[in-house]
Amino acid sequence: MAILIDDIEKVVPFKIEFVSYLNTARDIRYLKALETFTTSSNPVFIVDLGLKEYDNLAVRFSSDDISEKEIRLYMDCFDFIDEIEDDVTLGIENAGFITQNKEVFIHRHFDNDVGSPLIPGVYKIKVVSGESVYYSQILINPNNLEIDEHYQMIKEIESNVKGLARDWVRKNKSLEILKDCRDIDPTYLDYAYLILKNKDLLKYSMDIVKKNPYTSLIKNYSEIPFSKSGKLDSKSMKLNQLRHSAALYNRYVSSNEKIYSYKMDEDYANKVNQYLVKTIEDFLFILRKSLIDISDIKKFFKNEIDELNRYNRYKTLGRESRINNREQQLLNIIEFENNIIEFQNNLQHFKNTTFLKNVKQINNVRVSQQFIKTPGYNNFYRVALLVNGQLQNQIEDLYDYNWKSTEVLYEYWCMIKIVKCLKELEFTPVKGWFFDNSNEHKKVTIPAIPDGTSIVFQNDNYSLKLIFNEAIGKSPEVALRDGCPYWIRTERNKPDFRIDVYKDGVFQKTIILDAKYSSAERFWNKKHINTANKSKVVEQLKLYANNIYNIRNRRENVVEVVIALCPTYIKAYETFDNDENHSIGVATLKPGIENMIFKEKLEEFLYR
């Protein structure tokens, strides 16, 4: 029975159950009830029901309340749910909810019908029943990692390549997924969102500044008739002495004689306005950079949508929902892009059509107390502080996004770990991927590692070419056209990673690595490697090991070894195993451990 921790004697008027089905016939694998709730909008507990990211999972919401009032269940992930039928309703605020006595899939995972996986983390739940509101939180666990290892993997990806772990805007408008992101640095996109989040305040401030600009009084000296002369000071006296040889002091000077005098004029070219121009230019720079990032992200999503459509022959509900999910996110990206362009134009217009157009930008100008305290200017100062990270501002406050699926994260993380391993073996990256960019890439969003991405490493007379997810030509002619020294004889021709080894500029061999976000126990058993009982993964490894040949010699197999990388121990904390006779192996790569055996074996395979 569900309890309310605020009042254990009160029974909640509804039931929430998570149901996992074995098959499309809806044979139940497990059914788990959520039984802990609070009236506080910030629950101090997290309920772990043992739910996993790839479970074929539905949420069932029921109530025995016989009154006519509608009871609503809100949950993180409802806005981008796998089901594309009418089970989920969008409310006034575009918040997804279901009503009592409904059931809806939150992840569909049948054999040939797989939707977008759940993202490991804390999911918040909210139930509205009349005037009463109840809250709870559940944990979705990774399949093959601990939740802490999952976060460490994200942290390591983002610390090396900003934006690579993020799945852009998988926005949960009903409630926010709680994420501990304090160690993850923002990108230009995060800063751009922060500026847009404050755009109404900045527009209001622009109006104030236009109506009441900050001015200084300066003395402007000019020659005017003596009879109309105004104030004189020491400077004007000196100018007149030089000009008239002290004729000013002659009592008979003509009233039409011109002398130097001064008047007080308002001046906009002061430090306050100079700092405002600098702040506006900083904002415009961030918005321009974010638009470049958005262009890359749009390409990434369009390519992914094209690929999903290409393999959607059977039009399964899971596949259709994934396409719908990505198309919606692409629309969100385009909307964000349009908002950036619009506000960029607002700032540019304000700078170019007001008194600011005559104020020169000075990069080393310092902020003054007048800038901090003057109405209108002070709001620019506050937003600038946020952008510069001088106010407490965690990354989750900057932008609503989620992480990529763990399967994709693991593949990207393995790429980073391979690069790190090769560097530790004293191979220096000399070109390729983000190593070609300047230090400015630290704030640039890199949404994905494109297929065919490569990095060249150098160590004395050895050079390596690490290639990510690129198809190998299926004939010597195609491989030669692609500039590849080998070709493949099988249909499966796209391993995750290849390390091509060159000595004195001459190709020697290749090492194949394949990331498998799976338990090693599910596919690795040396007893079955050469039998009909071998797993599909081992079969794939053997195909790579036995069917890649030199384009110059069709009898020369160029594969040194094929290794599956997985996030679990092989058995009893073993981190490496291989079969020399078949040139295949398996290695444990997981956050929190350093696999020294794998590194030693990799060095051996590179040089032997």
PDB file of C-alpha atoms in Angstrom, residues 223-230 232 240 247-251 253-260:
ATOM      1  CA  GLU A 223      35.916  81.004 -30.093  1.00  0.00           C
ATOM      2  CA  ILE A 224      32.885  83.223 -29.670  1.00  0.00           C
ATOM      3  CA  PRO A 225      32.401  87.062 -29.735  1.00  0.00           C
ATOM      4  CA  PHE A 226      33.597  88.769 -26.572  1.00  0.00           C
ATOM      5  CA  SER A 227      30.143  90.207 -25.960  1.00  0.00           C
ATOM      6  CA  LYS A 228      28.675  86.689 -25.906  1.00  0.00           C
ATOM      7  CA  SER A 229      31.454  84.970 -24.039  1.00  0.00           C
ATOM      8  CA  GLY A 230      30.499  82.661 -21.239  1.00  0.00           C
ATOM      9  CA  LEU A 232      36.364  81.330 -18.495  1.00  0.00           C
ATOM     10  CA  ASN A 240      43.338  83.576 -25.157  1.00  0.00           C
ATOM     11  CA  ALA A 247      44.767  91.702 -25.681  1.00  0.00           C
ATOM     12  CA  LEU A 248      41.980  90.303 -23.581  1.00  0.00           C
ATOM     13  CA  TYR A 249      43.072  92.521 -20.742  1.00  0.00           C
ATOM     14  CA  ASN A 250      42.889  95.672 -22.788  1.00  0.00           C
ATOM     15  CA  ARG A 251      39.833  97.578 -21.594  1.00  0.00           C
ATOM     16  CA  VAL A 253      39.063  95.552 -26.798  1.00  0.00           C
ATOM     17  CA  SER A 254      36.357  95.427 -29.429  1.00  0.00           C
ATOM     18  CA  SER A 255      33.114  93.754 -28.417  1.00  0.00           C
ATOM     19  CA  ASN A 256      33.252  91.883 -31.716  1.00  0.00           C
ATOM     20  CA  GLU A 257      36.638  90.397 -30.895  1.00  0.00           C
ATOM     21  CA  LYS A 258      36.460  86.600 -30.587  1.00  0.00           C
ATOM     22  CA  ILE A 259      37.872  84.917 -27.558  1.00  0.00           C
ATOM     23  CA  TYR A 260      38.028  81.376 -26.230  1.00  0.00           C
TER      24      TYR A 260
END
